[in-house]
């Protein structure tokens, strides 16, 4: 048995997929980025008239993506402390990893979730970070 989770407290998915899916006592989150649930904006992003990224704020994006993950977890009946696995996608590992890693350490202190961090060329919107999360949830 599985449950489909959609919530208005995190940015809307970009396609035909839910925020999360519960299967047994496991919760699988779709890729979650830092877009705002209120207005779809990306915190700290500056683009020129052509849509080219002029600058971005990886700290603001990290804090926003963690807030979106938390919102989906809570809407699913889970919580931050139930995260067991995280895959992180960064678009600029060399530049962003040190600050992202420090902020990650703040949010995940004592959680001991498994983690993989990879660099990707781009993400579906002009974001610098996206998370894929697996957590436990009461059946």
mmCIF file of C-alpha atoms in Angstrom:
data_model
loop_
_atom_site.group_PDB
_atom_site.id
_atom_site.type_symbol
_atom_site.label_atom_id
_atom_site.label_comp_id
_atom_site.label_asym_id
_atom_site.label_seq_id
_atom_site.Cartn_x
_atom_site.Cartn_y
_atom_site.Cartn_z
ATOM 1 C CA UNK A 1 0.000 0.000 0.000
ATOM 2 C CA UNK A 2 1.271 3.480 -0.766
ATOM 3 C CA UNK A 3 0.126 7.020 -0.098
ATOM 4 C CA UNK A 4 0.710 10.000 -2.359
ATOM 5 C CA UNK A 5 1.609 13.254 -0.569
ATOM 6 C CA UNK A 6 1.110 16.724 -1.998
ATOM 7 C CA UNK A 7 1.262 19.913 0.074
ATOM 8 C CA UNK A 8 0.872 23.656 -0.374
ATOM 9 C CA UNK A 9 3.594 24.283 2.243
ATOM 10 C CA UNK A 10 6.408 23.486 -0.232
ATOM 11 C CA UNK A 11 6.991 24.659 -3.804
ATOM 12 C CA UNK A 12 4.759 22.911 -6.334
ATOM 13 C CA UNK A 13 6.361 20.072 -8.315
ATOM 14 C CA UNK A 14 7.457 21.022 -11.826
ATOM 15 C CA UNK A 15 5.815 17.987 -13.407
ATOM 16 C CA UNK A 16 3.489 15.044 -12.941
ATOM 17 C CA UNK A 17 4.865 13.763 -9.643
ATOM 18 C CA UNK A 18 3.994 14.143 -5.950
ATOM 19 C CA UNK A 19 6.057 15.760 -3.223
ATOM 20 C CA UNK A 20 6.435 12.348 -1.609
ATOM 21 C CA UNK A 21 5.204 8.813 -1.587
ATOM 22 C CA UNK A 22 4.786 6.630 1.464
ATOM 23 C CA UNK A 23 5.380 2.893 1.060
ATOM 24 C CA UNK A 24 5.115 0.917 4.278
ATOM 25 C CA UNK A 25 7.090 2.818 6.872
ATOM 26 C CA UNK A 26 9.347 4.499 4.300
ATOM 27 C CA UNK A 27 8.820 7.941 2.833
ATOM 28 C CA UNK A 28 10.407 8.804 -0.513
ATOM 29 C CA UNK A 29 10.578 12.516 -1.323
ATOM 30 C CA UNK A 30 10.808 13.688 -4.907
ATOM 31 C CA UNK A 31 13.656 16.074 -5.692
ATOM 32 C CA UNK A 32 13.094 19.172 -3.548
ATOM 33 C CA UNK A 33 14.599 22.547 -4.400
ATOM 34 C CA UNK A 34 14.659 25.963 -2.741
ATOM 35 C CA UNK A 35 11.792 27.603 -4.654
ATOM 36 C CA UNK A 36 9.358 29.483 -2.421
ATOM 37 C CA UNK A 37 5.951 27.874 -1.841
ATOM 38 C CA UNK A 38 4.378 31.349 -1.771
ATOM 39 C CA UNK A 39 5.582 32.846 -5.053
ATOM 40 C CA UNK A 40 7.910 30.316 -6.721
ATOM 41 C CA UNK A 41 10.878 32.689 -6.331
ATOM 42 C CA UNK A 42 14.389 31.415 -5.668
ATOM 43 C CA UNK A 43 15.966 33.057 -2.613
ATOM 44 C CA UNK A 44 19.035 35.145 -3.443
ATOM 45 C CA UNK A 45 18.844 34.560 -7.210
ATOM 46 C CA UNK A 46 19.602 37.478 -9.551
ATOM 47 C CA UNK A 47 19.098 37.000 -13.288
ATOM 48 C CA UNK A 48 19.579 39.366 -16.205
ATOM 49 C CA UNK A 49 16.878 40.188 -18.756
ATOM 50 C CA UNK A 50 17.750 37.039 -20.742
ATOM 51 C CA UNK A 51 17.376 34.795 -17.690
ATOM 52 C CA UNK A 52 21.108 34.218 -17.287
ATOM 53 C CA UNK A 53 22.185 33.833 -13.668
ATOM 54 C CA UNK A 54 24.061 36.944 -12.534
ATOM 55 C CA UNK A 55 24.480 35.781 -8.930
ATOM 56 C CA UNK A 56 22.983 33.415 -6.396
ATOM 57 C CA UNK A 57 23.187 32.885 -2.647
ATOM 58 C CA UNK A 58 23.939 29.255 -1.794
ATOM 59 C CA UNK A 59 23.299 29.887 1.912
ATOM 60 C CA UNK A 60 19.809 31.250 1.218
ATOM 61 C CA UNK A 61 19.103 28.349 -1.137
ATOM 62 C CA UNK A 62 20.318 25.770 1.413
ATOM 63 C CA UNK A 63 18.124 27.181 4.168
ATOM 64 C CA UNK A 64 15.134 27.334 1.816
ATOM 65 C CA UNK A 65 15.566 23.788 0.487
ATOM 66 C CA UNK A 66 15.844 22.480 4.051
ATOM 67 C CA UNK A 67 12.635 24.343 4.944
ATOM 68 C CA UNK A 68 10.867 22.796 1.933
ATOM 69 C CA UNK A 69 12.061 19.300 2.886
ATOM 70 C CA UNK A 70 10.848 19.856 6.453
ATOM 71 C CA UNK A 71 7.443 21.011 5.151
ATOM 72 C CA UNK A 72 7.037 17.883 3.010
ATOM 73 C CA UNK A 73 8.151 15.621 5.868
ATOM 74 C CA UNK A 74 5.632 17.187 8.241
ATOM 75 C CA UNK A 75 2.841 17.048 5.654
ATOM 76 C CA UNK A 76 3.654 13.343 5.309
ATOM 77 C CA UNK A 77 3.461 12.568 9.027
ATOM 78 C CA UNK A 78 7.228 12.330 9.405
ATOM 79 C CA UNK A 79 9.861 14.698 10.786
ATOM 80 C CA UNK A 80 13.431 15.903 10.301
ATOM 81 C CA UNK A 81 14.833 13.421 12.830
ATOM 82 C CA UNK A 82 13.419 10.523 10.802
ATOM 83 C CA UNK A 83 15.577 11.243 7.718
ATOM 84 C CA UNK A 84 17.732 8.212 6.914
ATOM 85 C CA UNK A 85 19.226 9.036 3.502
ATOM 86 C CA UNK A 86 19.926 12.245 1.581
ATOM 87 C CA UNK A 87 21.209 12.726 -1.956
ATOM 88 C CA UNK A 88 22.311 16.293 -2.614
ATOM 89 C CA UNK A 89 22.757 17.774 -6.078
ATOM 90 C CA UNK A 90 24.946 20.894 -6.354
ATOM 91 C CA UNK A 91 25.602 22.801 -9.575
ATOM 92 C CA UNK A 92 28.991 24.138 -8.401
ATOM 93 C CA UNK A 93 30.743 21.717 -6.056
ATOM 94 C CA UNK A 94 34.045 23.604 -5.885
ATOM 95 C CA UNK A 95 32.479 26.961 -5.005
ATOM 96 C CA UNK A 96 29.477 25.869 -2.930
ATOM 97 C CA UNK A 97 30.467 22.683 -1.083
ATOM 98 C CA UNK A 98 32.256 24.295 1.897
ATOM 99 C CA UNK A 99 29.352 26.611 2.819
ATOM 100 C CA UNK A 100 26.694 24.003 2.010
ATOM 101 C CA UNK A 101 28.558 21.435 4.134
ATOM 102 C CA UNK A 102 28.710 23.823 7.103
ATOM 103 C CA UNK A 103 24.982 24.632 6.874
ATOM 104 C CA UNK A 104 24.154 20.950 6.382
ATOM 105 C CA UNK A 105 26.055 20.269 9.606
ATOM 106 C CA UNK A 106 23.865 22.783 11.464
ATOM 107 C CA UNK A 107 20.631 21.182 10.280
ATOM 108 C CA UNK A 108 21.731 17.556 10.525
ATOM 109 C CA UNK A 109 23.618 17.625 13.845
ATOM 110 C CA UNK A 110 22.754 14.374 15.624
ATOM 111 C CA UNK A 111 20.659 12.998 12.739
ATOM 112 C CA UNK A 112 23.332 10.651 11.321
ATOM 113 C CA UNK A 113 21.551 10.256 7.965
ATOM 114 C CA UNK A 114 23.500 8.697 5.123
ATOM 115 C CA UNK A 115 24.490 11.301 2.534
ATOM 116 C CA UNK A 116 25.719 11.470 -1.034
ATOM 117 C CA UNK A 117 26.624 14.797 -2.635
ATOM 118 C CA UNK A 118 27.134 15.056 -6.385
ATOM 119 C CA UNK A 119 27.726 17.865 -8.828
ATOM 120 C CA UNK A 120 25.368 18.195 -11.774
ATOM 121 C CA UNK A 121 25.648 20.512 -14.733
ATOM 122 C CA UNK A 122 22.236 22.037 -14.157
ATOM 123 C CA UNK A 123 18.879 21.513 -12.478
ATOM 124 C CA UNK A 124 15.416 22.021 -14.020
ATOM 125 C CA UNK A 125 15.155 25.626 -12.798
ATOM 126 C CA UNK A 126 18.006 28.095 -12.098
ATOM 127 C CA UNK A 127 18.652 26.639 -8.650
ATOM 128 C CA UNK A 128 22.035 25.641 -7.207
ATOM 129 C CA UNK A 129 20.884 22.802 -4.918
ATOM 130 C CA UNK A 130 18.286 20.044 -4.808
ATOM 131 C CA UNK A 131 17.737 17.248 -2.270
ATOM 132 C CA UNK A 132 16.367 13.734 -2.660
ATOM 133 C CA UNK A 133 15.382 12.330 0.742
ATOM 134 C CA UNK A 134 14.268 9.038 2.244
ATOM 135 C CA UNK A 135 12.779 9.062 5.749
ATOM 136 C CA UNK A 136 10.821 6.758 7.991
ATOM 137 C CA UNK A 137 7.223 7.369 8.930
ATOM 138 C CA UNK A 138 4.811 5.547 11.169
ATOM 139 C CA UNK A 139 2.740 3.043 9.183
#
